[in-house]
């Protein structure tokens, strides 16, 4: 391989290598597959002959990686499901270690997925591999003590939320804030040809006819797991009755079948289900949204859609979470801005009346809508101040390899 140069924040590096760099990436979720694929594309811009072996999905494979394990075989959520699948998880850990050892990568890149990746990080560092963590585990929310292991076993941490840098400074651990990769993902989507939302409905006699296409859309994003959807969606649907002139569309989770939703919507004539994979098409056309907590709140904000954040769990789970989780807000939008940009209806506050009241406000109150849009603009500016996050991540990783692999003189 011929030498090539890169510039990172005004520091110039010349990469000298006799063979292509070997990257081993582990992403255990759909979001990791998305961000991993964009990282791979950027790595290949800097290192065209890069060899990438990974745990991920179809997007990472399309970006040029060799996928060893698909994330769909790794997604175990909740305490009971983890315990039930413990033999499989232990088998995966064993296989992963053996595969890394056989592949001998120049660097191991871990993307979120902390339950698995932090264990691999410890083992990999003990074996002498270089370890980079891209997208920090949310240890600032709970189990803060895990930072001690991260300091010990992770050579370089790349964070995507601005407040995470200050959090790690408290622990005397230097990290790099690179901005949030979703900003570029959503900007790229917005530049593409607008997509039509394809929906399904069990309404046999829809008397709205073609007129429904002209109705303004309200997006419902009730989550991705059966349990959480079963709790929150019925309350959202009851609130929809108070807005008969709007078209409510549910974002179907890829992990759930359409039939699961049909039992909920049969008595709501103005509600439809978007087929899987259409969340962005839905948000790009929505006037407002009811959104469960999580990354979806940030995606909704980046599309500029006023939203009400909805959370409700079992009483036991909520009481446990209240004692373990140490954060002021549950939505990423409010956490990043450190103020209540969007209304959060949590647990007993999540009622039909409260949803209807807040939804009416973000649909019809010009001052409220203006303030939300202003805060959203400030949020986006904060998240993209470092430029393209995926590109920055690739630059940091290649720069790290350059400085740690330089031959001694």
PDB file of N, CA, C and O in Angstrom, residues 281-326:
ATOM      1  N   UNK A 281     -40.199   8.553   6.214  1.00  0.00           N
ATOM      2  CA  UNK A 281     -41.217   9.060   5.283  1.00  0.00           C
ATOM      3  C   UNK A 281     -42.402   9.626   6.065  1.00  0.00           C
ATOM      4  O   UNK A 281     -42.954  10.672   5.714  1.00  0.00           O
ATOM      5  N   UNK A 282     -42.755   8.942   7.145  1.00  0.00           N
ATOM      6  CA  UNK A 282     -43.868   9.386   7.992  1.00  0.00           C
ATOM      7  C   UNK A 282     -43.530  10.707   8.677  1.00  0.00           C
ATOM      8  O   UNK A 282     -44.326  11.659   8.645  1.00  0.00           O
ATOM      9  N   UNK A 283     -42.357  10.784   9.288  1.00  0.00           N
ATOM     10  CA  UNK A 283     -41.974  12.006  10.002  1.00  0.00           C
ATOM     11  C   UNK A 283     -41.788  13.183   9.051  1.00  0.00           C
ATOM     12  O   UNK A 283     -42.068  14.338   9.413  1.00  0.00           O
ATOM     13  N   UNK A 284     -41.350  12.913   7.829  1.00  0.00           N
ATOM     14  CA  UNK A 284     -41.142  13.999   6.867  1.00  0.00           C
ATOM     15  C   UNK A 284     -42.456  14.650   6.452  1.00  0.00           C
ATOM     16  O   UNK A 284     -42.456  15.774   5.944  1.00  0.00           O
ATOM     17  N   UNK A 285     -43.587  13.959   6.684  1.00  0.00           N
ATOM     18  CA  UNK A 285     -44.889  14.498   6.287  1.00  0.00           C
ATOM     19  C   UNK A 285     -45.803  14.815   7.462  1.00  0.00           C
ATOM     20  O   UNK A 285     -46.930  15.266   7.279  1.00  0.00           O
ATOM     21  N   UNK A 286     -45.322  14.575   8.682  1.00  0.00           N
ATOM     22  CA  UNK A 286     -46.176  14.761   9.859  1.00  0.00           C
ATOM     23  C   UNK A 286     -46.220  16.219  10.312  1.00  0.00           C
ATOM     24  O   UNK A 286     -45.232  16.940  10.231  1.00  0.00           O
ATOM     25  N   UNK A 287     -47.388  16.612  10.788  1.00  0.00           N
ATOM     26  CA  UNK A 287     -47.557  17.951  11.358  1.00  0.00           C
ATOM     27  C   UNK A 287     -47.227  17.934  12.851  1.00  0.00           C
ATOM     28  O   UNK A 287     -46.801  18.941  13.426  1.00  0.00           O
ATOM     29  N   UNK A 288     -47.427  16.781  13.486  1.00  0.00           N
ATOM     30  CA  UNK A 288     -47.113  16.611  14.905  1.00  0.00           C
ATOM     31  C   UNK A 288     -46.917  15.120  15.160  1.00  0.00           C
ATOM     32  O   UNK A 288     -47.213  14.287  14.298  1.00  0.00           O
ATOM     33  N   UNK A 289     -46.425  14.788  16.359  1.00  0.00           N
ATOM     34  CA  UNK A 289     -46.156  13.376  16.652  1.00  0.00           C
ATOM     35  C   UNK A 289     -46.307  13.086  18.137  1.00  0.00           C
ATOM     36  O   UNK A 289     -46.032  13.951  18.980  1.00  0.00           O
ATOM     37  N   UNK A 290     -46.751  11.869  18.431  1.00  0.00           N
ATOM     38  CA  UNK A 290     -46.738  11.328  19.788  1.00  0.00           C
ATOM     39  C   UNK A 290     -45.664  10.245  19.777  1.00  0.00           C
ATOM     40  O   UNK A 290     -45.763   9.271  19.027  1.00  0.00           O
ATOM     41  N   UNK A 291     -44.649  10.412  20.618  1.00  0.00           N
ATOM     42  CA  UNK A 291     -43.439   9.604  20.491  1.00  0.00           C
ATOM     43  C   UNK A 291     -43.047   9.006  21.838  1.00  0.00           C
ATOM     44  O   UNK A 291     -43.027   9.700  22.854  1.00  0.00           O
ATOM     45  N   UNK A 292     -42.722   7.714  21.822  1.00  0.00           N
ATOM     46  CA  UNK A 292     -42.191   7.110  23.032  1.00  0.00           C
ATOM     47  C   UNK A 292     -40.759   7.587  23.224  1.00  0.00           C
ATOM     48  O   UNK A 292     -40.119   8.066  22.294  1.00  0.00           O
ATOM     49  N   UNK A 293     -40.240   7.499  24.432  1.00  0.00           N
ATOM     50  CA  UNK A 293     -38.893   7.992  24.715  1.00  0.00           C
ATOM     51  C   UNK A 293     -37.860   7.173  23.956  1.00  0.00           C
ATOM     52  O   UNK A 293     -38.110   6.045  23.541  1.00  0.00           O
ATOM     53  N   UNK A 294     -36.670   7.740  23.759  1.00  0.00           N
ATOM     54  CA  UNK A 294     -35.609   7.047  23.035  1.00  0.00           C
ATOM     55  C   UNK A 294     -35.109   7.866  21.861  1.00  0.00           C
ATOM     56  O   UNK A 294     -35.393   9.066  21.748  1.00  0.00           O
ATOM     57  N   UNK A 295     -34.391   7.206  20.967  1.00  0.00           N
ATOM     58  CA  UNK A 295     -33.814   7.882  19.809  1.00  0.00           C
ATOM     59  C   UNK A 295     -34.888   8.502  18.923  1.00  0.00           C
ATOM     60  O   UNK A 295     -34.645   9.505  18.246  1.00  0.00           O
ATOM     61  N   UNK A 296     -36.093   7.939  18.938  1.00  0.00           N
ATOM     62  CA  UNK A 296     -37.181   8.458  18.095  1.00  0.00           C
ATOM     63  C   UNK A 296     -37.499   9.919  18.425  1.00  0.00           C
ATOM     64  O   UNK A 296     -37.910  10.676  17.539  1.00  0.00           O
ATOM     65  N   UNK A 297     -37.308  10.320  19.670  1.00  0.00           N
ATOM     66  CA  UNK A 297     -37.579  11.724  20.033  1.00  0.00           C
ATOM     67  C   UNK A 297     -36.593  12.645  19.327  1.00  0.00           C
ATOM     68  O   UNK A 297     -36.951  13.737  18.880  1.00  0.00           O
ATOM     69  N   UNK A 298     -35.341  12.198  19.207  1.00  0.00           N
ATOM     70  CA  UNK A 298     -34.319  13.001  18.533  1.00  0.00           C
ATOM     71  C   UNK A 298     -34.576  13.030  17.025  1.00  0.00           C
ATOM     72  O   UNK A 298     -34.464  14.081  16.383  1.00  0.00           O
ATOM     73  N   UNK A 299     -34.937  11.892  16.445  1.00  0.00           N
ATOM     74  CA  UNK A 299     -35.236  11.841  15.019  1.00  0.00           C
ATOM     75  C   UNK A 299     -36.417  12.765  14.688  1.00  0.00           C
ATOM     76  O   UNK A 299     -36.382  13.497  13.690  1.00  0.00           O
ATOM     77  N   UNK A 300     -37.431  12.742  15.520  1.00  0.00           N
ATOM     78  CA  UNK A 300     -38.600  13.605  15.314  1.00  0.00           C
ATOM     79  C   UNK A 300     -38.205  15.074  15.339  1.00  0.00           C
ATOM     80  O   UNK A 300     -38.651  15.874  14.506  1.00  0.00           O
ATOM     81  N   UNK A 301     -37.340  15.434  16.275  1.00  0.00           N
ATOM     82  CA  UNK A 301     -36.874  16.817  16.375  1.00  0.00           C
ATOM     83  C   UNK A 301     -36.065  17.223  15.152  1.00  0.00           C
ATOM     84  O   UNK A 301     -36.203  18.341  14.641  1.00  0.00           O
ATOM     85  N   UNK A 302     -35.211  16.333  14.660  1.00  0.00           N
ATOM     86  CA  UNK A 302     -34.379  16.655  13.502  1.00  0.00           C
ATOM     87  C   UNK A 302     -35.203  16.792  12.224  1.00  0.00           C
ATOM     88  O   UNK A 302     -34.760  17.419  11.261  1.00  0.00           O
ATOM     89  N   UNK A 303     -36.399  16.208  12.211  1.00  0.00           N
ATOM     90  CA  UNK A 303     -37.337  16.431  11.105  1.00  0.00           C
ATOM     91  C   UNK A 303     -38.167  17.698  11.325  1.00  0.00           C
ATOM     92  O   UNK A 303     -38.969  18.073  10.470  1.00  0.00           O
ATOM     93  N   UNK A 304     -37.977  18.345  12.474  1.00  0.00           N
ATOM     94  CA  UNK A 304     -38.687  19.587  12.765  1.00  0.00           C
ATOM     95  C   UNK A 304     -40.140  19.408  13.142  1.00  0.00           C
ATOM     96  O   UNK A 304     -40.943  20.339  13.012  1.00  0.00           O
ATOM     97  N   UNK A 305     -40.510  18.224  13.632  1.00  0.00           N
ATOM     98  CA  UNK A 305     -41.917  17.930  13.940  1.00  0.00           C
ATOM     99  C   UNK A 305     -42.194  18.158  15.434  1.00  0.00           C
ATOM    100  O   UNK A 305     -41.578  17.499  16.284  1.00  0.00           O
ATOM    101  N   UNK A 306     -43.102  19.055  15.782  1.00  0.00           N
ATOM    102  CA  UNK A 306     -43.485  19.218  17.195  1.00  0.00           C
ATOM    103  C   UNK A 306     -43.993  17.887  17.754  1.00  0.00           C
ATOM    104  O   UNK A 306     -44.702  17.155  17.061  1.00  0.00           O
ATOM    105  N   UNK A 307     -43.645  17.593  19.003  1.00  0.00           N
ATOM    106  CA  UNK A 307     -43.967  16.278  19.550  1.00  0.00           C
ATOM    107  C   UNK A 307     -44.350  16.336  21.018  1.00  0.00           C
ATOM    108  O   UNK A 307     -43.998  17.266  21.745  1.00  0.00           O
ATOM    109  N   UNK A 308     -45.064  15.282  21.430  1.00  0.00           N
ATOM    110  CA  UNK A 308     -45.326  15.024  22.841  1.00  0.00           C
ATOM    111  C   UNK A 308     -44.664  13.686  23.141  1.00  0.00           C
ATOM    112  O   UNK A 308     -44.893  12.702  22.432  1.00  0.00           O
ATOM    113  N   UNK A 309     -43.819  13.654  24.165  1.00  0.00           N
ATOM    114  CA  UNK A 309     -43.110  12.434  24.532  1.00  0.00           C
ATOM    115  C   UNK A 309     -43.953  11.646  25.527  1.00  0.00           C
ATOM    116  O   UNK A 309     -44.417  12.191  26.532  1.00  0.00           O
ATOM    117  N   UNK A 310     -44.160  10.374  25.231  1.00  0.00           N
ATOM    118  CA  UNK A 310     -45.071   9.539  26.024  1.00  0.00           C
ATOM    119  C   UNK A 310     -44.320   8.346  26.617  1.00  0.00           C
ATOM    120  O   UNK A 310     -43.696   7.578  25.887  1.00  0.00           O
ATOM    121  N   UNK A 311     -44.402   8.205  27.940  1.00  0.00           N
ATOM    122  CA  UNK A 311     -43.769   7.054  28.576  1.00  0.00           C
ATOM    123  C   UNK A 311     -44.673   6.488  29.672  1.00  0.00           C
ATOM    124  O   UNK A 311     -45.210   7.237  30.503  1.00  0.00           O
ATOM    125  N   UNK A 312     -44.813   5.167  29.643  1.00  0.00           N
ATOM    126  CA  UNK A 312     -45.529   4.498  30.726  1.00  0.00           C
ATOM    127  C   UNK A 312     -45.072   3.050  30.790  1.00  0.00           C
ATOM    128  O   UNK A 312     -45.053   2.346  29.784  1.00  0.00           O
ATOM    129  N   UNK A 313     -44.659   2.617  31.965  1.00  0.00           N
ATOM    130  CA  UNK A 313     -44.260   1.234  32.179  1.00  0.00           C
ATOM    131  C   UNK A 313     -45.058   0.645  33.321  1.00  0.00           C
ATOM    132  O   UNK A 313     -45.947   1.300  33.872  1.00  0.00           O
ATOM    133  N   UNK A 314     -44.749  -0.585  33.685  1.00  0.00           N
ATOM    134  CA  UNK A 314     -45.432  -1.172  34.838  1.00  0.00           C
ATOM    135  C   UNK A 314     -45.029  -0.400  36.086  1.00  0.00           C
ATOM    136  O   UNK A 314     -43.963   0.221  36.143  1.00  0.00           O
ATOM    137  N   UNK A 315     -45.885  -0.426  37.109  1.00  0.00           N
ATOM    138  CA  UNK A 315     -45.601   0.315  38.348  1.00  0.00           C
ATOM    139  C   UNK A 315     -44.281  -0.113  38.960  1.00  0.00           C
ATOM    140  O   UNK A 315     -43.486   0.716  39.421  1.00  0.00           O
ATOM    141  N   UNK A 316     -44.031  -1.428  38.955  1.00  0.00           N
ATOM    142  CA  UNK A 316     -42.797  -1.951  39.547  1.00  0.00           C
ATOM    143  C   UNK A 316     -41.582  -1.466  38.768  1.00  0.00           C
ATOM    144  O   UNK A 316     -40.611  -0.959  39.345  1.00  0.00           O
ATOM    145  N   UNK A 317     -41.637  -1.600  37.442  1.00  0.00           N
ATOM    146  CA  UNK A 317     -40.515  -1.174  36.598  1.00  0.00           C
ATOM    147  C   UNK A 317     -40.246   0.317  36.759  1.00  0.00           C
ATOM    148  O   UNK A 317     -39.087   0.753  36.817  1.00  0.00           O
ATOM    149  N   UNK A 318     -41.312   1.102  36.822  1.00  0.00           N
ATOM    150  CA  UNK A 318     -41.156   2.552  36.941  1.00  0.00           C
ATOM    151  C   UNK A 318     -40.511   2.928  38.267  1.00  0.00           C
ATOM    152  O   UNK A 318     -39.619   3.782  38.326  1.00  0.00           O
ATOM    153  N   UNK A 319     -40.942   2.294  39.354  1.00  0.00           N
ATOM    154  CA  UNK A 319     -40.373   2.601  40.667  1.00  0.00           C
ATOM    155  C   UNK A 319     -38.901   2.213  40.734  1.00  0.00           C
ATOM    156  O   UNK A 319     -38.080   2.932  41.318  1.00  0.00           O
ATOM    157  N   UNK A 320     -38.562   1.071  40.116  1.00  0.00           N
ATOM    158  CA  UNK A 320     -37.155   0.651  40.081  1.00  0.00           C
ATOM    159  C   UNK A 320     -36.338   1.651  39.273  1.00  0.00           C
ATOM    160  O   UNK A 320     -35.251   2.078  39.685  1.00  0.00           O
ATOM    161  N   UNK A 321     -36.873   2.035  38.106  1.00  0.00           N
ATOM    162  CA  UNK A 321     -36.161   2.975  37.231  1.00  0.00           C
ATOM    163  C   UNK A 321     -35.950   4.321  37.922  1.00  0.00           C
ATOM    164  O   UNK A 321     -34.875   4.937  37.800  1.00  0.00           O
ATOM    165  N   UNK A 322     -36.952   4.788  38.656  1.00  0.00           N
ATOM    166  CA  UNK A 322     -36.838   6.072  39.351  1.00  0.00           C
ATOM    167  C   UNK A 322     -35.674   6.079  40.326  1.00  0.00           C
ATOM    168  O   UNK A 322     -35.012   7.101  40.538  1.00  0.00           O
ATOM    169  N   UNK A 323     -35.413   4.920  40.914  1.00  0.00           N
ATOM    170  CA  UNK A 323     -34.339   4.831  41.910  1.00  0.00           C
ATOM    171  C   UNK A 323     -32.962   4.606  41.276  1.00  0.00           C
ATOM    172  O   UNK A 323     -31.944   4.964  41.865  1.00  0.00           O
ATOM    173  N   UNK A 324     -32.948   4.019  40.083  1.00  0.00           N
ATOM    174  CA  UNK A 324     -31.672   3.695  39.447  1.00  0.00           C
ATOM    175  C   UNK A 324     -31.201   4.754  38.449  1.00  0.00           C
ATOM    176  O   UNK A 324     -30.011   5.018  38.329  1.00  0.00           O
ATOM    177  N   UNK A 325     -32.152   5.336  37.733  1.00  0.00           N
ATOM    178  CA  UNK A 325     -31.802   6.264  36.647  1.00  0.00           C
ATOM    179  C   UNK A 325     -31.640   7.674  37.193  1.00  0.00           C
ATOM    180  O   UNK A 325     -32.530   8.187  37.882  1.00  0.00           O
ATOM    181  N   UNK A 326     -30.512   8.294  36.861  1.00  0.00           N
ATOM    182  CA  UNK A 326     -30.180   9.602  37.427  1.00  0.00           C
ATOM    183  C   UNK A 326     -30.168  10.683  36.348  1.00  0.00           C
ATOM    184  O   UNK A 326     -29.113  11.239  36.032  1.00  0.00           O
TER     185      UNK A 326
END
